[in-house]
PDB file of C-alpha atoms in Angstrom:
ATOM      1  CA  UNK A   1       0.000   0.000   0.000  1.00  0.00           C
ATOM      2  CA  UNK A   2       0.928   3.630  -0.200  1.00  0.00           C
ATOM      3  CA  UNK A   3       1.926   5.432   2.949  1.00  0.00           C
ATOM      4  CA  UNK A   4       2.984   8.878   4.122  1.00  0.00           C
ATOM      5  CA  UNK A   5       4.362   9.217   7.652  1.00  0.00           C
ATOM      6  CA  UNK A   6       4.666  12.451   9.578  1.00  0.00           C
ATOM      7  CA  UNK A   7       4.894  13.138  13.323  1.00  0.00           C
ATOM      8  CA  UNK A   8       1.463  13.870  14.746  1.00  0.00           C
ATOM      9  CA  UNK A   9       2.464  16.914  16.750  1.00  0.00           C
ATOM     10  CA  UNK A  10       5.515  19.091  17.439  1.00  0.00           C
ATOM     11  CA  UNK A  11       6.136  22.011  19.758  1.00  0.00           C
ATOM     12  CA  UNK A  12       8.635  24.816  19.201  1.00  0.00           C
ATOM     13  CA  UNK A  13       9.458  28.226  20.587  1.00  0.00           C
ATOM     14  CA  UNK A  14       8.832  31.556  18.883  1.00  0.00           C
ATOM     15  CA  UNK A  15      11.971  32.698  17.055  1.00  0.00           C
ATOM     16  CA  UNK A  16      13.445  29.195  16.886  1.00  0.00           C
ATOM     17  CA  UNK A  17      13.873  26.722  13.994  1.00  0.00           C
ATOM     18  CA  UNK A  18      11.840  23.548  13.529  1.00  0.00           C
ATOM     19  CA  UNK A  19      12.172  20.660  11.090  1.00  0.00           C
ATOM     20  CA  UNK A  20       9.108  18.602  10.169  1.00  0.00           C
ATOM     21  CA  UNK A  21       9.915  15.243   8.616  1.00  0.00           C
ATOM     22  CA  UNK A  22       7.963  13.232   6.079  1.00  0.00           C
ATOM     23  CA  UNK A  23       8.732   9.714   4.871  1.00  0.00           C
ATOM     24  CA  UNK A  24       6.840   8.107   2.046  1.00  0.00           C
ATOM     25  CA  UNK A  25       6.312   4.769   0.354  1.00  0.00           C
ATOM     26  CA  UNK A  26       4.398   5.178  -2.862  1.00  0.00           C
ATOM     27  CA  UNK A  27       4.064   3.466  -6.206  1.00  0.00           C
ATOM     28  CA  UNK A  28       6.297   5.772  -8.165  1.00  0.00           C
ATOM     29  CA  UNK A  29       7.121   9.398  -7.542  1.00  0.00           C
ATOM     30  CA  UNK A  30       6.187  12.524  -9.447  1.00  0.00           C
ATOM     31  CA  UNK A  31       6.845  15.199  -6.881  1.00  0.00           C
ATOM     32  CA  UNK A  32       6.252  16.082  -3.250  1.00  0.00           C
ATOM     33  CA  UNK A  33       4.190  18.975  -1.914  1.00  0.00           C
ATOM     34  CA  UNK A  34       4.016  20.701   1.436  1.00  0.00           C
ATOM     35  CA  UNK A  35       0.839  22.512   2.474  1.00  0.00           C
ATOM     36  CA  UNK A  36       0.025  24.606   5.523  1.00  0.00           C
ATOM     37  CA  UNK A  37      -3.412  24.293   7.108  1.00  0.00           C
ATOM     38  CA  UNK A  38      -4.613  26.548   9.908  1.00  0.00           C
ATOM     39  CA  UNK A  39      -7.317  25.120  12.152  1.00  0.00           C
ATOM     40  CA  UNK A  40     -10.701  25.126  10.423  1.00  0.00           C
ATOM     41  CA  UNK A  41      -9.276  26.461   7.170  1.00  0.00           C
ATOM     42  CA  UNK A  42      -8.256  25.021   3.812  1.00  0.00           C
ATOM     43  CA  UNK A  43      -4.715  23.891   3.010  1.00  0.00           C
ATOM     44  CA  UNK A  44      -2.496  26.454   1.278  1.00  0.00           C
ATOM     45  CA  UNK A  45       0.454  25.536  -0.919  1.00  0.00           C
ATOM     46  CA  UNK A  46       3.943  26.017   0.503  1.00  0.00           C
ATOM     47  CA  UNK A  47       6.439  24.154  -1.679  1.00  0.00           C
ATOM     48  CA  UNK A  48       7.055  21.542  -4.352  1.00  0.00           C
ATOM     49  CA  UNK A  49      10.116  19.289  -4.731  1.00  0.00           C
ATOM     50  CA  UNK A  50      10.745  16.843  -7.550  1.00  0.00           C
ATOM     51  CA  UNK A  51      14.561  16.742  -7.606  1.00  0.00           C
ATOM     52  CA  UNK A  52      16.842  15.952  -4.696  1.00  0.00           C
ATOM     53  CA  UNK A  53      18.045  18.859  -2.671  1.00  0.00           C
ATOM     54  CA  UNK A  54      16.910  21.928  -0.821  1.00  0.00           C
ATOM     55  CA  UNK A  55      14.403  24.501  -2.073  1.00  0.00           C
ATOM     56  CA  UNK A  56      14.440  27.737  -0.119  1.00  0.00           C
ATOM     57  CA  UNK A  57      11.571  30.181  -0.029  1.00  0.00           C
ATOM     58  CA  UNK A  58      11.939  32.904   2.566  1.00  0.00           C
ATOM     59  CA  UNK A  59      11.649  31.507   6.084  1.00  0.00           C
ATOM     60  CA  UNK A  60      10.538  28.122   4.746  1.00  0.00           C
ATOM     61  CA  UNK A  61      12.756  25.525   3.057  1.00  0.00           C
ATOM     62  CA  UNK A  62      11.936  22.036   1.824  1.00  0.00           C
ATOM     63  CA  UNK A  63      14.352  19.192   1.271  1.00  0.00           C
ATOM     64  CA  UNK A  64      13.935  15.975  -0.711  1.00  0.00           C
ATOM     65  CA  UNK A  65      15.874  12.717  -0.919  1.00  0.00           C
ATOM     66  CA  UNK A  66      14.173  10.412  -3.418  1.00  0.00           C
ATOM     67  CA  UNK A  67      16.509   7.475  -2.692  1.00  0.00           C
ATOM     68  CA  UNK A  68      15.520   7.598   0.982  1.00  0.00           C
ATOM     69  CA  UNK A  69      11.842   8.414   0.411  1.00  0.00           C
ATOM     70  CA  UNK A  70      12.295  11.360   2.718  1.00  0.00           C
ATOM     71  CA  UNK A  71      11.525  15.047   2.873  1.00  0.00           C
ATOM     72  CA  UNK A  72      11.564  17.722   5.499  1.00  0.00           C
ATOM     73  CA  UNK A  73      10.111  21.192   5.871  1.00  0.00           C
ATOM     74  CA  UNK A  74      12.325  23.650   7.728  1.00  0.00           C
ATOM     75  CA  UNK A  75      10.752  26.685   9.314  1.00  0.00           C
ATOM     76  CA  UNK A  76      13.073  29.437  10.553  1.00  0.00           C
ATOM     77  CA  UNK A  77      12.445  32.436  12.816  1.00  0.00           C
ATOM     78  CA  UNK A  78       9.194  30.936  13.986  1.00  0.00           C
ATOM     79  CA  UNK A  79       6.257  33.260  14.493  1.00  0.00           C
ATOM     80  CA  UNK A  80       3.047  32.613  16.411  1.00  0.00           C
ATOM     81  CA  UNK A  81       1.131  32.667  13.119  1.00  0.00           C
ATOM     82  CA  UNK A  82       3.095  29.569  12.043  1.00  0.00           C
ATOM     83  CA  UNK A  83       0.998  27.515  14.457  1.00  0.00           C
ATOM     84  CA  UNK A  84      -0.825  25.225  12.032  1.00  0.00           C
ATOM     85  CA  UNK A  85      -0.826  21.738  10.607  1.00  0.00           C
ATOM     86  CA  UNK A  86       1.700  20.967   7.886  1.00  0.00           C
ATOM     87  CA  UNK A  87       0.700  18.328   5.356  1.00  0.00           C
ATOM     88  CA  UNK A  88       3.046  16.369   3.138  1.00  0.00           C
ATOM     89  CA  UNK A  89       1.617  14.980  -0.118  1.00  0.00           C
ATOM     90  CA  UNK A  90       3.276  12.835  -2.802  1.00  0.00           C
ATOM     91  CA  UNK A  91       2.215  12.488  -6.425  1.00  0.00           C
ATOM     92  CA  UNK A  92       2.527   8.833  -7.397  1.00  0.00           C
ATOM     93  CA  UNK A  93       3.099   7.158 -10.758  1.00  0.00           C
ATOM     94  CA  UNK A  94      -0.609   7.495 -11.600  1.00  0.00           C
ATOM     95  CA  UNK A  95      -0.420  11.207 -10.759  1.00  0.00           C
ATOM     96  CA  UNK A  96      -2.643  10.657  -7.740  1.00  0.00           C
ATOM     97  CA  UNK A  97      -1.839  12.877  -4.764  1.00  0.00           C
ATOM     98  CA  UNK A  98      -1.294  10.790  -1.631  1.00  0.00           C
ATOM     99  CA  UNK A  99      -1.717  12.848   1.538  1.00  0.00           C
ATOM    100  CA  UNK A 100      -0.208  12.521   4.981  1.00  0.00           C
ATOM    101  CA  UNK A 101      -2.337  13.209   8.049  1.00  0.00           C
ATOM    102  CA  UNK A 102      -0.331  16.321   8.834  1.00  0.00           C
ATOM    103  CA  UNK A 103       1.889  17.507  11.663  1.00  0.00           C
ATOM    104  CA  UNK A 104       0.318  19.902  14.131  1.00  0.00           C
ATOM    105  CA  UNK A 105       2.907  22.535  15.031  1.00  0.00           C
ATOM    106  CA  UNK A 106       2.408  24.398  18.295  1.00  0.00           C
ATOM    107  CA  UNK A 107       4.434  27.570  18.792  1.00  0.00           C
ATOM    108  CA  UNK A 108       5.027  28.775  22.325  1.00  0.00           C
ATOM    109  CA  UNK A 109       6.111  32.310  23.266  1.00  0.00           C
TER     110      UNK A 109
ATOM    111  CA  UNK B   1      -8.323  37.914  -7.456  1.00  0.00           C
ATOM    112  CA  UNK B   2      -8.652  34.484  -8.968  1.00  0.00           C
ATOM    113  CA  UNK B   3      -9.954  32.070  -6.419  1.00  0.00           C
ATOM    114  CA  UNK B   4     -11.900  29.009  -5.368  1.00  0.00           C
ATOM    115  CA  UNK B   5     -15.186  29.751  -3.609  1.00  0.00           C
ATOM    116  CA  UNK B   6     -17.282  27.344  -1.581  1.00  0.00           C
ATOM    117  CA  UNK B   7     -20.813  27.857  -0.344  1.00  0.00           C
ATOM    118  CA  UNK B   8     -22.032  27.610   2.257  1.00  0.00           C
ATOM    119  CA  UNK B   9     -19.128  27.765   4.713  1.00  0.00           C
ATOM    120  CA  UNK B  10     -21.191  25.941   7.334  1.00  0.00           C
ATOM    121  CA  UNK B  11     -24.033  23.541   6.605  1.00  0.00           C
ATOM    122  CA  UNK B  12     -26.266  21.804   9.112  1.00  0.00           C
ATOM    123  CA  UNK B  13     -28.517  19.008   7.930  1.00  0.00           C
ATOM    124  CA  UNK B  14     -30.572  16.263   9.457  1.00  0.00           C
ATOM    125  CA  UNK B  15     -29.806  12.589   9.270  1.00  0.00           C
ATOM    126  CA  UNK B  16     -30.986  11.335   5.883  1.00  0.00           C
ATOM    127  CA  UNK B  17     -31.853  14.775   4.466  1.00  0.00           C
ATOM    128  CA  UNK B  18     -30.141  15.433   1.120  1.00  0.00           C
ATOM    129  CA  UNK B  19     -27.663  18.250   0.984  1.00  0.00           C
ATOM    130  CA  UNK B  20     -25.743  19.964  -1.833  1.00  0.00           C
ATOM    131  CA  UNK B  21     -22.455  21.767  -1.459  1.00  0.00           C
ATOM    132  CA  UNK B  22     -21.199  24.088  -4.168  1.00  0.00           C
ATOM    133  CA  UNK B  23     -17.827  25.155  -5.466  1.00  0.00           C
ATOM    134  CA  UNK B  24     -16.902  27.720  -8.062  1.00  0.00           C
ATOM    135  CA  UNK B  25     -13.581  28.845  -9.474  1.00  0.00           C
ATOM    136  CA  UNK B  26     -12.305  31.823 -11.403  1.00  0.00           C
ATOM    137  CA  UNK B  27      -8.941  30.212 -12.183  1.00  0.00           C
ATOM    138  CA  UNK B  28     -10.206  28.517 -15.358  1.00  0.00           C
ATOM    139  CA  UNK B  29      -8.566  25.293 -14.219  1.00  0.00           C
ATOM    140  CA  UNK B  30      -9.280  22.013 -15.963  1.00  0.00           C
ATOM    141  CA  UNK B  31      -9.417  19.833 -12.878  1.00  0.00           C
ATOM    142  CA  UNK B  32     -11.759  20.112  -9.905  1.00  0.00           C
ATOM    143  CA  UNK B  33     -11.582  17.890  -6.833  1.00  0.00           C
ATOM    144  CA  UNK B  34     -13.765  17.115  -3.847  1.00  0.00           C
ATOM    145  CA  UNK B  35     -12.107  16.019  -0.616  1.00  0.00           C
ATOM    146  CA  UNK B  36     -13.536  14.961   2.719  1.00  0.00           C
ATOM    147  CA  UNK B  37     -11.410  15.801   5.743  1.00  0.00           C
ATOM    148  CA  UNK B  38     -12.108  14.765   9.324  1.00  0.00           C
ATOM    149  CA  UNK B  39     -10.327  16.200  12.317  1.00  0.00           C
ATOM    150  CA  UNK B  40      -6.573  15.460  12.408  1.00  0.00           C
ATOM    151  CA  UNK B  41      -6.830  13.249   9.325  1.00  0.00           C
ATOM    152  CA  UNK B  42      -5.499  13.488   5.802  1.00  0.00           C
ATOM    153  CA  UNK B  43      -7.830  14.873   3.162  1.00  0.00           C
ATOM    154  CA  UNK B  44      -9.606  11.968   1.488  1.00  0.00           C
ATOM    155  CA  UNK B  45     -10.232  12.335  -2.238  1.00  0.00           C
ATOM    156  CA  UNK B  46     -13.841  11.533  -3.119  1.00  0.00           C
ATOM    157  CA  UNK B  47     -13.726  12.233  -6.861  1.00  0.00           C
ATOM    158  CA  UNK B  48     -12.400  14.621  -9.432  1.00  0.00           C
ATOM    159  CA  UNK B  49     -13.286  15.985 -12.836  1.00  0.00           C
ATOM    160  CA  UNK B  50     -10.765  16.478 -15.580  1.00  0.00           C
ATOM    161  CA  UNK B  51     -12.759  18.868 -17.709  1.00  0.00           C
ATOM    162  CA  UNK B  52     -16.009  16.886 -18.141  1.00  0.00           C
ATOM    163  CA  UNK B  53     -14.478  13.498 -17.418  1.00  0.00           C
ATOM    164  CA  UNK B  54     -15.620  12.219 -14.030  1.00  0.00           C
ATOM    165  CA  UNK B  55     -13.254  10.075 -11.947  1.00  0.00           C
ATOM    166  CA  UNK B  56     -14.682   8.365  -8.903  1.00  0.00           C
ATOM    167  CA  UNK B  57     -12.412   6.947  -6.206  1.00  0.00           C
ATOM    168  CA  UNK B  58     -13.007   3.242  -5.666  1.00  0.00           C
ATOM    169  CA  UNK B  59     -13.905   3.640  -1.995  1.00  0.00           C
ATOM    170  CA  UNK B  60     -16.209   6.643  -2.336  1.00  0.00           C
ATOM    171  CA  UNK B  61     -19.676   5.609  -1.103  1.00  0.00           C
ATOM    172  CA  UNK B  62     -22.587   5.726  -3.569  1.00  0.00           C
ATOM    173  CA  UNK B  63     -24.197   8.197  -1.204  1.00  0.00           C
ATOM    174  CA  UNK B  64     -21.866  10.838  -2.648  1.00  0.00           C
ATOM    175  CA  UNK B  65     -22.492  12.192  -6.125  1.00  0.00           C
ATOM    176  CA  UNK B  66     -21.063  15.080  -8.072  1.00  0.00           C
ATOM    177  CA  UNK B  67     -21.956  17.326 -10.993  1.00  0.00           C
ATOM    178  CA  UNK B  68     -19.889  19.724 -13.028  1.00  0.00           C
ATOM    179  CA  UNK B  69     -22.269  21.634 -15.328  1.00  0.00           C
ATOM    180  CA  UNK B  70     -19.515  23.910 -16.670  1.00  0.00           C
ATOM    181  CA  UNK B  71     -15.839  24.744 -16.169  1.00  0.00           C
ATOM    182  CA  UNK B  72     -16.495  27.092 -13.283  1.00  0.00           C
ATOM    183  CA  UNK B  73     -18.883  25.148 -11.077  1.00  0.00           C
ATOM    184  CA  UNK B  74     -18.870  21.805  -9.328  1.00  0.00           C
ATOM    185  CA  UNK B  75     -21.385  20.377  -6.854  1.00  0.00           C
ATOM    186  CA  UNK B  76     -21.230  17.679  -4.225  1.00  0.00           C
ATOM    187  CA  UNK B  77     -24.526  15.954  -3.470  1.00  0.00           C
ATOM    188  CA  UNK B  78     -24.897  13.815  -0.376  1.00  0.00           C
ATOM    189  CA  UNK B  79     -28.087  11.881  -0.920  1.00  0.00           C
ATOM    190  CA  UNK B  80     -28.698  10.556   2.588  1.00  0.00           C
ATOM    191  CA  UNK B  81     -26.217  12.006   5.061  1.00  0.00           C
ATOM    192  CA  UNK B  82     -25.268   9.851   8.003  1.00  0.00           C
ATOM    193  CA  UNK B  83     -23.599  10.891  11.240  1.00  0.00           C
ATOM    194  CA  UNK B  84     -20.307   9.615   9.854  1.00  0.00           C
ATOM    195  CA  UNK B  85     -20.488  12.105   7.002  1.00  0.00           C
ATOM    196  CA  UNK B  86     -19.973  15.053   9.324  1.00  0.00           C
ATOM    197  CA  UNK B  87     -16.686  16.542   8.156  1.00  0.00           C
ATOM    198  CA  UNK B  88     -15.021  19.417   6.350  1.00  0.00           C
ATOM    199  CA  UNK B  89     -15.568  19.195   2.592  1.00  0.00           C
ATOM    200  CA  UNK B  90     -12.852  20.792   0.557  1.00  0.00           C
ATOM    201  CA  UNK B  91     -13.020  21.730  -3.105  1.00  0.00           C
ATOM    202  CA  UNK B  92      -9.746  22.149  -4.964  1.00  0.00           C
ATOM    203  CA  UNK B  93      -8.718  22.979  -8.508  1.00  0.00           C
ATOM    204  CA  UNK B  94      -5.585  22.535 -10.577  1.00  0.00           C
ATOM    205  CA  UNK B  95      -4.600  23.495 -14.084  1.00  0.00           C
ATOM    206  CA  UNK B  96      -3.673  19.912 -14.825  1.00  0.00           C
ATOM    207  CA  UNK B  97      -2.877  16.864 -12.671  1.00  0.00           C
ATOM    208  CA  UNK B  98       0.713  16.300 -13.710  1.00  0.00           C
ATOM    209  CA  UNK B  99       4.045  17.166 -12.207  1.00  0.00           C
ATOM    210  CA  UNK B 100       4.152  20.471 -10.429  1.00  0.00           C
ATOM    211  CA  UNK B 101       0.490  21.273 -10.979  1.00  0.00           C
ATOM    212  CA  UNK B 102      -0.550  22.644  -7.629  1.00  0.00           C
ATOM    213  CA  UNK B 103      -3.984  22.149  -6.140  1.00  0.00           C
ATOM    214  CA  UNK B 104      -5.641  25.326  -4.903  1.00  0.00           C
ATOM    215  CA  UNK B 105      -8.242  24.899  -2.218  1.00  0.00           C
ATOM    216  CA  UNK B 106     -11.417  26.711  -1.368  1.00  0.00           C
ATOM    217  CA  UNK B 107     -12.157  27.639   2.277  1.00  0.00           C
ATOM    218  CA  UNK B 108     -14.184  24.475   2.802  1.00  0.00           C
ATOM    219  CA  UNK B 109     -17.718  23.699   3.957  1.00  0.00           C
ATOM    220  CA  UNK B 110     -18.084  22.272   7.439  1.00  0.00           C
ATOM    221  CA  UNK B 111     -21.010  19.832   7.461  1.00  0.00           C
ATOM    222  CA  UNK B 112     -22.839  18.975  10.650  1.00  0.00           C
ATOM    223  CA  UNK B 113     -25.345  16.104  10.650  1.00  0.00           C
ATOM    224  CA  UNK B 114     -27.926  16.093  13.436  1.00  0.00           C
TER     225      UNK B 114
END
């Protein structure tokens, strides 16, 4: 079967750095997405990786290792508004998007 | 601004009473999706349209139906809602469903079944 694993919940301090990991086992790979979802709201797109390496976009960076089936989202200079769930999703060989359950990130002052 | 709009934002229905949720988009995207998401769970794809072609997920109950009368609009019909159908229903669109094509989500409709 296809599977996306993410930690259920993480806690970090305002101003700090946090890394949210995602491991995947899918039939084929056509890219990996990270979305942010605030409580009660819709997911919003953060990043897309299809090649190995780090993609940086402001305070957020996303890393991919296809050989390891692994990605992480790195959030720097954490702000209270970053409190949200972060969902990892992988596009498989049939171009279906397989979603993880998300990591709830709690930011403390 | 181009966007995905869902109405209503909150819907309350009674057990067994049909309900329709609507989605519209101004992005002129080819693909429209309906997801069901329960608390702390991954979004679950119910079905999607590529233009007029309807694609039903194998495990989507028959109780759920969809219509896409034109490019801009898509509807989700729940024929006989059960208590287990209470969830957030998310509509999303994408230009295509390949590669880097990103899905853009509407704000969702939260369905309560009494």
